[in-house]
Amino acid sequence: MTTSASSDLPALGPILAGIRSPDDVKSLSEFDLLKLAEEIREALITNLSRTGGHLGPNLGVVELTIALHKIFSTPKDHFVMDVAHQGYVHKMLTGRADRIDTIRTFKGLNGFLLRSESEHDCYGAGHAGTALSAALGMAAARDLLKDDSHVVAVAGDAAFTCGPTLEALNNIAETTKKFIVVLNDNEWSIDKNVGAIARYFNALQTHSTYASVRNTAAEFVEKIAGKAARNLAHKVEEGAKNLLFPNVLFEKFGIRYFGPIDGHDLPLLIKTFEYLKTLNEPVVLHIITEKGRGYQPALDNPGKFHGLGTYKIEDGSTDTSDTPTASEIFGRTVTDLAKEDEKIVAITPAMPGGSKLDIFKKEIPERYFDVGIAEEHAALFACGLATKGIRPFLSIYSTFMQRAYDMIVHDMALQNLPVRLCMDRGGLSGDDGPTHHGLFDIGYLRPVPGIIHMAPKNEAEFVAMLKWMAKYDDGPTAIRYPRGPIDGSPVDGPCAPIVLGKGELISEGTDVALIGLGTMFEMAVETKKRLEEKGLSVSLVNPRFIKPLDNELLEKVARNAKVVCTFEDHVLMNGFGCGVIEHLNDVSIDVPVERIGWPDEFIEHGKIDGLRELHGLTAENAVEKISKHF
């Protein structure tokens, strides 16, 4: 018999349905724990088929999460996950299983760990490379407070390509004597891991002390888990033959290394954590897992099932649309441009699938660079290329571009290097929530001298802007575009030529001036229609450029209007509308400016239309604001 969080969705098996807190996990027998793992996988596959989510990563950490909750005790003990999208199983074992069918839906469970959601979520990171530093801070605080809790950082192997992870490793041995790092090695982040560190984990190095420690290490495995486990562990990495020996990388950081062991052997994980819990030294446990374990479509396509929308359980297929996304248009256009210009290269920090630069990778591999989850390095690498006359297109999600901000200011803009910043997910990212919304890039780029920043109103204009960027060599440029389609219009539709710092005057009026930036242009069009139905005369502007503003056009429509209204898919604080207000003030044009955009708060997860309605990003609200002036 199963229970369900919603009447039409049998979501939970009988053991999982009985889990109200981690204490319930501790009381289960080994047989029931193994059955629990099966039920969790079934619940994940079934529920996420209806809501979408990070299926692959969570299928890979089922046994690990059960073992952690069997041995440790949250919320007293702390689990910090890198990245926290692999926390669905943790949520299910900490009293939230009956809501797992609400994951990533409005007012439902967040797709990441969230401190405000549960006392068991001690840290809610949604960006890679943060766990070790944050967990080390918790361990240091524990030591200062003299309590006896445990801190466990769970980090994927991809996190070890991040600078902050290596910086934390450099400080662990000097900071605390009780600290556990679980290296969850599945060879994937979102796409296949790249770089020397990834190769290092995939082909473990020989060590000068191997011969003397091998037997002792093997005896340790046999002691805690039996001879069968010893034999199995030898097979985990065929040919590497480095069962439980101090790995040279971690040894140099003063951290004792154990592994690799099978991350799906639940009894072995439990016994290993029982032992590691007793140690008074920093340790790393290296486990080998399968991303997508238990669901063949996810095993066959780990990149797709890292995070996706709804799918059919029987074969993992998803609905497709004939309307290309902005990412797909970007990948295709930049690839075509590079075929015409041998100086064009493409750079991504571990996001070829999401950014659609996998098109470029397939067709022009020699000029494609995946640098791993290393946005700072990616930006500096692009700067170096630009100094030699190469034309780099650097594709990073808006929310992740924040990590490279110092490089944008100090290295790119200060030296006026022509790097092309392509900010995918510019605007609300919907179901992913506040860790992934791209609502700050206008604010953080607007004050930087010399940067040109654009936002297209439709697909044809997007292509035209990318072509313009390819030819512009006089300094850094940036473009923001959404996760899905822009407005769904044809890529080969009409588009006036792109001229630096010049917008488009679509219509002229004498009562209201509407300025709709990028994806919000269509909302400005709808607002214009409603205002004209009220008898008002309306100017409509497509600004194209966030920086530099088309000051001449702005002044023209503002002088003719009784009120100006701006629209942007960005926070209002230091956003596009602020730039409009500042300039009108500087030239002493005294006209009221209303703004439609996101409030000064972190926006929750949910469907974009619903969140816009909730926060007043609607034509109806714009009309109401404007009408107060008449």
XYZ file of C-alpha atoms in Angstrom:
630
model
C 0.000 0.000 0.000
C 1.239 3.507 -0.751
C 0.321 6.914 0.530
C 0.289 10.138 -1.414
C 0.857 13.837 -0.935
C -1.916 14.430 -3.466
C -4.954 12.253 -4.068
C -4.080 11.309 -7.650
C -0.388 10.592 -7.165
C 0.760 7.524 -5.205
C 4.026 8.979 -4.013
C 5.417 7.065 -1.040
C 6.087 3.461 -0.133
C 5.141 2.197 3.349
C 8.562 2.590 4.966
C 9.161 6.040 3.491
C 5.647 7.098 4.493
C 6.554 6.296 8.087
C 9.641 8.531 8.130
C 8.725 11.659 10.086
C 12.244 12.537 11.268
C 15.792 11.188 11.072
C 15.157 9.268 14.301
C 12.865 6.993 12.310
C 15.766 6.170 9.993
C 17.965 5.201 12.933
C 15.412 2.655 14.150
C 15.284 0.715 10.874
C 17.002 -2.631 10.339
C 19.500 -3.117 7.530
C 16.842 -4.945 5.517
C 14.389 -2.079 5.914
C 17.048 0.494 5.075
C 17.698 -1.268 1.790
C 13.970 -1.348 1.110
C 13.792 2.358 2.018
C 16.384 3.105 -0.662
C 14.174 1.393 -3.247
C 11.114 3.339 -2.126
C 12.982 6.651 -2.246
C 14.081 6.016 -5.816
C 10.534 5.080 -6.814
C 9.186 8.222 -5.148
C 11.762 10.437 -6.875
C 11.117 8.987 -10.318
C 7.334 9.133 -9.910
C 6.988 12.564 -8.345
C 9.584 14.391 -10.401
C 7.928 13.149 -13.583
C 5.074 15.511 -12.628
C 7.051 18.484 -11.304
C 10.470 18.239 -12.931
C 13.635 18.655 -10.893
C 17.150 17.381 -10.298
C 16.456 13.682 -10.740
C 19.889 12.349 -11.718
C 21.889 13.847 -8.829
C 19.377 12.676 -6.230
C 19.154 9.119 -7.551
C 22.924 9.031 -7.096
C 22.955 9.968 -3.394
C 20.176 7.779 -1.981
C 22.387 5.345 -0.040
C 24.794 8.108 0.978
C 22.002 10.232 2.477
C 20.429 7.283 4.293
C 23.813 6.344 5.774
C 24.458 9.912 6.915
C 21.130 10.072 8.728
C 21.658 6.609 10.206
C 24.932 7.617 11.863
C 24.681 11.364 12.444
C 21.918 13.436 14.040
C 20.629 16.580 12.382
C 19.943 19.338 13.236
C 22.668 19.045 15.900
C 25.047 17.662 13.291
C 25.337 19.546 10.027
C 25.316 18.348 6.408
C 26.471 20.898 3.833
C 25.868 19.800 0.246
C 27.692 20.978 -2.825
C 25.437 21.654 -4.616
C 22.255 21.617 -2.528
C 20.121 20.405 -5.438
C 21.163 16.908 -4.334
C 19.185 17.421 -1.117
C 15.823 15.919 -2.131
C 16.556 12.671 -0.302
C 17.627 14.629 2.773
C 14.318 16.502 2.634
C 12.418 13.214 2.486
C 14.234 11.859 5.541
C 13.677 15.019 7.590
C 9.891 15.151 7.678
C 9.148 16.457 4.186
C 8.472 13.260 2.255
C 4.734 13.948 2.201
C 5.442 17.167 0.287
C 7.953 15.849 -2.213
C 5.302 16.116 -4.942
C 5.406 19.908 -4.449
C 9.135 20.237 -5.167
C 9.955 23.372 -7.207
C 6.289 24.431 -7.368
C 4.966 27.716 -6.021
C 4.669 27.579 -2.213
C 6.023 24.012 -2.354
C 9.407 22.600 -1.373
C 12.393 24.464 -2.766
C 14.612 22.615 -5.235
C 17.625 23.396 -3.041
C 18.222 23.168 0.676
C 16.779 26.216 2.363
C 17.504 27.396 5.898
C 14.050 28.918 6.218
C 12.375 25.667 5.149
C 13.698 23.331 7.843
C 15.983 23.300 10.854
C 17.674 20.313 9.220
C 18.865 22.505 6.316
C 21.892 24.219 7.807
C 23.064 25.783 4.557
C 21.281 26.452 1.272
C 23.874 26.971 -1.445
C 22.770 26.737 -5.060
C 26.151 27.558 -6.623
C 29.000 25.063 -6.781
C 32.195 25.184 -4.747
C 30.776 26.594 -1.514
C 30.363 23.580 0.771
C 33.879 23.106 2.111
C 34.367 26.739 3.108
C 30.932 27.065 4.706
C 31.231 23.727 6.491
C 34.694 24.646 7.734
C 33.262 27.847 9.183
C 30.658 25.778 11.020
C 33.353 23.469 12.344
C 35.413 26.409 13.560
C 32.346 27.856 15.297
C 31.678 24.482 16.894
C 35.215 24.372 18.229
C 34.920 27.895 19.610
C 31.624 27.037 21.270
C 33.059 23.736 22.552
C 30.169 21.553 21.483
C 30.513 17.987 20.219
C 28.588 18.149 16.954
C 29.818 16.838 13.616
C 30.075 18.696 10.333
C 29.969 16.773 7.052
C 30.564 18.449 3.693
C 29.235 16.472 0.726
C 30.861 17.703 -2.476
C 30.719 16.346 -5.988
C 33.997 15.808 -7.816
C 33.085 18.768 -10.051
C 33.222 21.033 -6.975
C 36.954 20.356 -6.807
C 37.421 22.284 -10.053
C 36.185 25.400 -8.189
C 38.677 27.818 -6.687
C 36.846 28.187 -3.330
C 37.008 24.424 -2.767
C 40.766 24.386 -3.161
C 41.078 27.485 -0.980
C 39.105 25.722 1.741
C 41.255 22.585 1.452
C 44.260 24.765 2.102
C 42.800 25.843 5.469
C 41.108 22.748 6.855
C 44.056 21.166 8.675
C 44.992 24.526 10.234
C 41.453 25.258 11.391
C 39.935 22.137 12.948
C 40.680 18.568 14.000
C 37.218 17.117 13.411
C 35.870 17.470 9.903
C 34.480 15.047 7.324
C 34.435 15.642 3.594
C 32.568 13.209 1.355
C 33.871 13.340 -2.201
C 30.922 12.125 -4.277
C 32.594 11.061 -7.492
C 30.225 10.460 -10.396
C 32.321 12.154 -13.111
C 29.508 14.649 -13.796
C 28.473 18.110 -12.643
C 25.748 19.131 -15.065
C 27.744 18.006 -18.060
C 30.762 15.724 -18.125
C 33.556 17.046 -15.927
C 36.665 18.381 -17.622
C 40.197 19.411 -16.742
C 43.180 17.991 -14.940
C 41.455 17.572 -11.578
C 38.597 15.662 -13.189
C 41.113 13.404 -14.937
C 42.907 12.991 -11.634
C 39.843 11.590 -9.913
C 39.007 9.421 -12.895
C 42.492 7.896 -13.057
C 43.796 7.795 -9.507
C 47.510 8.404 -9.174
C 50.055 5.964 -7.816
C 51.604 6.899 -4.505
C 55.083 6.229 -3.123
C 53.695 4.801 0.107
C 51.147 2.569 -1.620
C 53.002 -0.714 -1.209
C 53.412 -0.337 2.543
C 49.866 0.804 3.289
C 47.906 -1.410 0.908
C 47.611 -4.423 3.151
C 46.890 -2.338 6.248
C 44.176 -0.434 4.412
C 42.647 -3.596 3.022
C 42.594 -5.122 6.510
C 40.712 -2.032 7.707
C 38.017 -2.554 5.094
C 37.712 -6.216 5.968
C 37.551 -5.390 9.672
C 34.650 -2.958 9.395
C 32.736 -4.591 6.548
C 33.911 -8.150 5.973
C 35.960 -9.983 3.377
C 33.321 -9.596 0.661
C 33.476 -5.823 0.967
C 37.255 -5.967 0.740
C 37.014 -7.917 -2.495
C 34.311 -5.611 -3.886
C 36.259 -2.473 -3.050
C 39.216 -3.781 -5.033
C 36.963 -3.803 -8.086
C 35.493 -0.322 -7.659
C 38.198 1.246 -9.796
C 39.637 -1.525 -11.971
C 43.322 -1.041 -12.576
C 43.775 1.845 -10.151
C 44.486 -0.484 -7.215
C 44.523 2.201 -4.592
C 42.116 0.819 -2.019
C 41.903 3.150 1.003
C 45.311 4.728 0.846
C 46.290 8.320 1.620
C 45.813 10.017 -1.715
C 48.622 12.366 -2.575
C 46.363 15.358 -3.271
C 44.642 15.362 0.123
C 47.730 14.223 2.017
C 49.492 17.411 0.931
C 46.673 19.405 2.515
C 47.022 17.515 5.795
C 43.760 15.611 5.330
C 43.531 11.857 5.764
C 42.081 10.127 2.722
C 39.881 7.025 2.578
C 38.611 5.418 -0.581
C 37.377 4.957 -3.079
C 34.464 2.840 -1.898
C 31.149 1.926 -3.506
C 28.757 4.789 -2.804
C 25.775 2.498 -3.270
C 26.866 -0.152 -0.751
C 24.679 0.984 2.115
C 26.042 -1.376 4.823
C 29.611 -0.398 3.920
C 28.776 3.311 4.012
C 27.153 2.966 7.427
C 30.105 1.097 8.893
C 32.560 3.551 7.344
C 30.763 6.574 8.790
C 30.623 4.851 12.174
C 34.412 4.654 12.072
C 35.052 8.129 10.634
C 32.831 9.632 13.313
C 35.337 8.474 15.945
C 38.369 10.141 14.361
C 39.796 13.374 15.676
C 41.345 14.545 12.420
C 40.106 15.973 9.123
C 39.212 13.199 6.681
C 38.020 12.770 3.105
C 35.898 9.784 2.141
C 35.958 9.191 -1.607
C 32.849 7.373 -2.855
C 32.007 6.252 -6.381
C 28.374 6.769 -7.385
C 26.224 6.653 -10.485
C 24.304 9.771 -11.412
C 20.804 8.545 -12.223
C 21.142 5.151 -10.533
C 17.991 3.067 -10.711
C 16.452 4.756 -13.744
C 17.832 3.736 -17.131
C 16.907 6.919 -19.066
C 18.837 8.984 -16.485
C 21.834 6.659 -16.732
C 21.754 6.901 -20.513
C 21.535 10.713 -20.510
C 22.985 12.179 -17.282
C 23.189 15.693 -18.686
C 19.506 15.838 -19.550
C 18.417 14.339 -16.229
C 20.628 16.584 -14.139
C 17.691 18.967 -14.067
C 14.652 18.893 -16.316
C 10.947 19.543 -16.553
C 8.213 16.940 -16.651
C 8.897 13.631 -18.403
C 7.288 10.305 -19.218
C 8.322 7.665 -16.691
C 8.329 4.798 -19.172
C 11.071 6.206 -21.406
C 12.160 9.554 -19.943
C 10.947 11.481 -22.961
C 10.044 15.140 -22.576
C 7.783 17.457 -24.499
C 9.553 19.415 -27.189
C 8.655 22.687 -28.820
C 9.216 23.885 -32.354
C 9.969 27.328 -30.931
C 13.708 27.592 -30.266
C 14.912 28.871 -26.913
C 17.211 31.857 -26.694
C 19.988 29.462 -25.642
C 19.500 27.377 -28.780
C 19.555 30.485 -30.955
C 22.726 31.634 -29.198
C 24.508 28.311 -29.703
C 23.553 28.100 -33.366
C 24.334 31.743 -34.155
C 27.730 31.883 -32.463
C 28.721 28.634 -34.153
C 27.739 30.005 -37.560
C 29.599 33.240 -36.861
C 32.716 31.281 -35.910
C 32.601 29.436 -39.222
C 32.892 32.813 -40.941
C 35.477 34.248 -38.516
C 38.347 32.038 -37.396
C 39.118 34.413 -34.500
C 35.852 33.623 -32.707
C 36.058 31.157 -29.807
C 33.449 29.957 -27.310
C 33.998 29.509 -23.565
C 31.746 27.891 -20.980
C 32.276 27.031 -17.313
C 30.868 23.476 -17.407
C 27.552 24.405 -19.069
C 27.720 23.277 -22.719
C 24.258 21.721 -22.579
C 22.492 24.550 -20.770
C 24.140 27.263 -22.846
C 23.768 25.169 -26.042
C 27.435 25.602 -26.804
C 27.425 21.845 -27.320
C 26.540 22.849 -30.912
C 29.837 24.770 -31.134
C 31.701 21.918 -29.427
C 30.470 19.407 -31.985
C 31.136 21.508 -35.070
C 34.262 23.516 -34.112
C 35.883 21.592 -31.218
C 39.314 23.190 -31.647
C 37.922 26.617 -30.720
C 35.640 25.458 -27.914
C 36.789 25.732 -24.290
C 35.009 24.164 -21.312
C 37.001 25.299 -18.276
C 34.980 23.479 -15.621
C 33.052 25.187 -12.828
C 35.479 28.086 -12.711
C 33.810 31.341 -13.678
C 36.644 33.535 -12.420
C 39.177 31.596 -14.449
C 36.839 31.641 -17.465
C 36.681 35.445 -17.394
C 40.442 35.832 -17.015
C 41.053 33.221 -19.718
C 38.800 35.220 -22.046
C 40.747 38.378 -21.217
C 44.000 36.688 -22.151
C 42.556 35.532 -25.458
C 41.324 39.045 -26.190
C 44.796 40.549 -25.715
C 45.949 38.517 -28.716
C 43.151 39.560 -31.042
C 40.943 36.522 -30.460
C 37.192 37.226 -30.153
C 35.898 35.284 -27.148
C 32.194 34.678 -26.519
C 31.930 33.846 -22.816
C 28.611 32.201 -21.985
C 27.720 32.203 -18.284
C 24.309 32.287 -16.647
C 23.543 35.721 -15.233
C 23.470 34.378 -11.676
C 26.871 32.716 -12.110
C 28.433 35.765 -13.759
C 28.307 37.339 -10.295
C 31.224 35.079 -9.364
C 33.437 36.701 -11.998
C 32.616 40.290 -11.102
C 36.106 41.330 -9.992
C 37.533 40.037 -13.262
C 34.918 41.962 -15.238
C 35.878 45.191 -13.472
C 39.615 44.840 -12.868
C 40.758 42.814 -15.850
C 38.176 43.229 -18.576
C 36.778 46.755 -18.291
C 39.835 48.492 -16.855
C 41.921 47.205 -19.762
C 39.079 47.718 -22.258
C 39.350 44.152 -23.543
C 36.748 43.073 -26.124
C 35.280 40.080 -24.313
C 31.677 39.245 -25.180
C 29.654 38.392 -22.059
C 26.613 36.303 -22.955
C 24.332 36.073 -19.938
C 21.866 33.244 -20.279
C 18.949 33.134 -17.815
C 18.941 36.941 -17.667
C 15.713 37.561 -15.787
C 13.520 35.307 -13.677
C 14.473 31.621 -13.874
C 11.159 30.353 -12.533
C 11.188 26.947 -10.862
C 14.884 27.102 -9.909
C 14.248 29.902 -7.455
C 16.379 32.674 -5.962
C 19.750 30.953 -6.351
C 19.287 30.940 -10.127
C 17.210 34.014 -10.960
C 19.214 36.409 -13.113
C 17.871 39.610 -11.577
C 21.039 41.531 -10.714
C 23.219 41.793 -13.829
C 22.003 45.241 -14.888
C 22.752 46.513 -11.403
C 26.228 45.074 -11.218
C 27.269 46.004 -14.769
C 25.686 49.455 -15.001
C 28.326 51.197 -12.814
C 31.299 49.661 -14.667
C 32.899 52.170 -17.064
C 33.119 51.188 -20.703
C 30.828 48.144 -20.726
C 28.156 47.983 -23.415
C 25.051 46.100 -22.279
C 22.141 45.030 -24.501
C 18.813 43.209 -24.280
C 16.887 42.057 -27.382
C 13.110 42.339 -27.707
C 12.790 39.293 -29.986
C 14.684 36.485 -31.678
C 15.650 38.360 -34.834
C 17.050 41.238 -32.805
C 18.976 38.763 -30.651
C 20.722 37.344 -33.720
C 21.460 40.858 -35.003
C 22.977 41.851 -31.655
C 25.207 38.756 -31.563
C 26.439 39.571 -35.069
C 27.108 43.159 -34.000
C 29.031 41.966 -30.924
C 31.184 39.695 -33.091
C 32.431 42.722 -35.021
C 32.837 45.109 -32.074
C 36.457 45.166 -30.891
C 36.603 48.453 -28.973
C 35.813 47.097 -25.502
C 33.740 44.622 -23.497
C 30.133 43.914 -24.449
C 27.337 42.078 -22.646
C 23.943 40.744 -23.633
C 21.197 39.314 -21.412
C 18.578 36.853 -22.634
C 16.021 34.555 -21.002
C 15.921 30.851 -20.236
C 13.210 30.087 -22.816
C 12.148 31.867 -25.993
C 12.282 35.672 -26.080
C 8.920 36.325 -27.700
C 8.699 33.286 -29.952
C 8.916 35.230 -33.219
C 10.916 33.955 -36.233
C 14.693 34.195 -36.081
C 14.728 35.511 -39.631
C 12.088 38.178 -38.961
C 12.573 41.873 -39.754
C 15.111 43.791 -37.685
C 16.463 47.311 -38.059
C 20.273 47.543 -38.028
C 21.978 47.649 -34.630
C 23.645 51.007 -34.000
C 25.708 51.553 -30.852
C 23.669 53.254 -28.148
C 20.561 53.670 -30.294
C 17.088 52.394 -29.499
C 13.939 52.096 -31.585
C 11.013 54.493 -31.516
C 8.067 52.265 -32.370
C 5.349 54.894 -32.009
C 5.050 58.505 -30.898
C 2.502 59.910 -28.461
C 1.898 62.924 -26.272
C 0.564 61.488 -23.010
C 2.627 58.460 -21.990
C 6.082 57.111 -22.920
C 6.517 53.343 -22.453
C 10.047 51.880 -22.521
C 10.022 48.090 -22.599
C 13.416 46.419 -22.154
C 14.123 43.029 -23.691
C 11.588 40.335 -22.844
C 9.378 42.953 -21.180
C 8.781 44.736 -24.473
C 5.661 42.649 -25.104
C 4.233 43.779 -21.757
C 4.835 47.371 -22.816
C 2.967 46.629 -26.083
C 0.004 45.263 -24.122
C 0.086 48.269 -21.803
C 0.052 50.606 -24.806
C -3.045 48.858 -26.153
C -4.885 49.233 -22.844
C -3.920 52.889 -22.449
C -5.048 53.735 -25.972
C -8.389 52.111 -25.194
C -8.645 54.717 -22.450
C -8.040 57.473 -24.988
C -4.376 58.192 -24.165
C -1.685 58.930 -26.731
C 1.310 56.640 -26.199
C 4.953 56.562 -27.275
C 6.548 53.110 -27.351
C 10.319 52.595 -27.185
C 12.479 49.508 -27.572
C 15.669 50.730 -25.861
C 17.934 47.881 -27.053
C 20.840 49.273 -25.053
C 20.930 49.316 -21.266
C 24.278 51.041 -21.458
C 24.848 53.389 -23.126
C 21.284 54.673 -23.031
C 19.914 56.342 -26.130
C 19.794 59.701 -24.357
C 18.561 61.605 -27.387
C 15.563 59.296 -27.842
C 14.863 59.190 -24.123
C 14.820 62.961 -23.857
C 12.580 63.279 -26.908
C 9.820 60.965 -25.631
C 10.090 62.228 -22.055
C 9.675 65.895 -23.068
C 6.531 64.981 -25.003
C 4.968 62.877 -22.229
C 3.159 63.526 -18.981
C 4.495 60.268 -17.502
C 7.164 57.721 -18.412
C 6.964 54.008 -17.531
C 9.840 51.528 -17.794
C 9.579 47.721 -17.890
C 12.409 45.344 -16.955
C 12.875 41.702 -15.929
C 15.287 42.753 -13.193
C 15.163 44.158 -9.677
C 14.136 47.815 -9.648
C 17.010 48.687 -7.301
C 19.822 50.044 -9.496
C 18.058 48.646 -12.557
C 17.299 49.969 -16.014
C 14.558 52.295 -14.727
C 17.037 53.857 -12.324
C 19.250 54.729 -15.260
C 16.313 56.437 -16.963
C 15.461 58.433 -13.832
C 19.087 59.473 -13.329
C 19.493 60.787 -16.853
C 16.208 62.685 -16.881
C 17.223 64.294 -13.602
C 20.663 65.191 -14.982
C 19.105 67.049 -17.921
C 16.359 68.609 -15.765
C 13.406 66.960 -17.472
C 10.777 67.008 -14.739
C 8.474 64.130 -15.642
C 7.286 61.367 -13.289
C 8.704 57.888 -13.987
C 6.835 54.722 -13.029
C 8.719 51.438 -13.078
C 7.645 47.826 -13.543
C 10.197 45.317 -12.246
C 11.038 43.069 -9.329
C 11.022 44.339 -5.725
C 14.039 44.607 -3.439
C 13.829 41.045 -2.154
C 14.824 37.540 -3.195
C 12.048 36.164 -5.381
C 10.748 32.701 -4.556
C 10.461 29.788 -6.982
C 7.393 29.166 -9.146
C 6.042 29.631 -12.637
C 7.062 32.938 -14.199
C 3.556 34.124 -15.045
C 2.338 33.431 -11.520
C 5.265 35.223 -9.921
C 4.842 38.216 -12.208
C 1.196 38.423 -11.217
C 2.079 38.140 -7.528
C 4.677 40.915 -7.669
C 2.877 43.299 -9.995
C 4.836 42.766 -13.218
C 1.717 43.009 -15.370
C 0.222 45.340 -17.941
C -2.724 45.775 -15.616
C -0.505 47.098 -12.834
C 1.323 49.365 -15.275
C -1.953 50.879 -16.414
C -2.998 51.424 -12.806
C 0.284 53.174 -11.959
C 0.145 55.373 -15.054
C -3.539 56.236 -14.691
C -2.891 57.912 -11.346
C -1.210 60.727 -13.275
C -4.336 61.603 -15.287
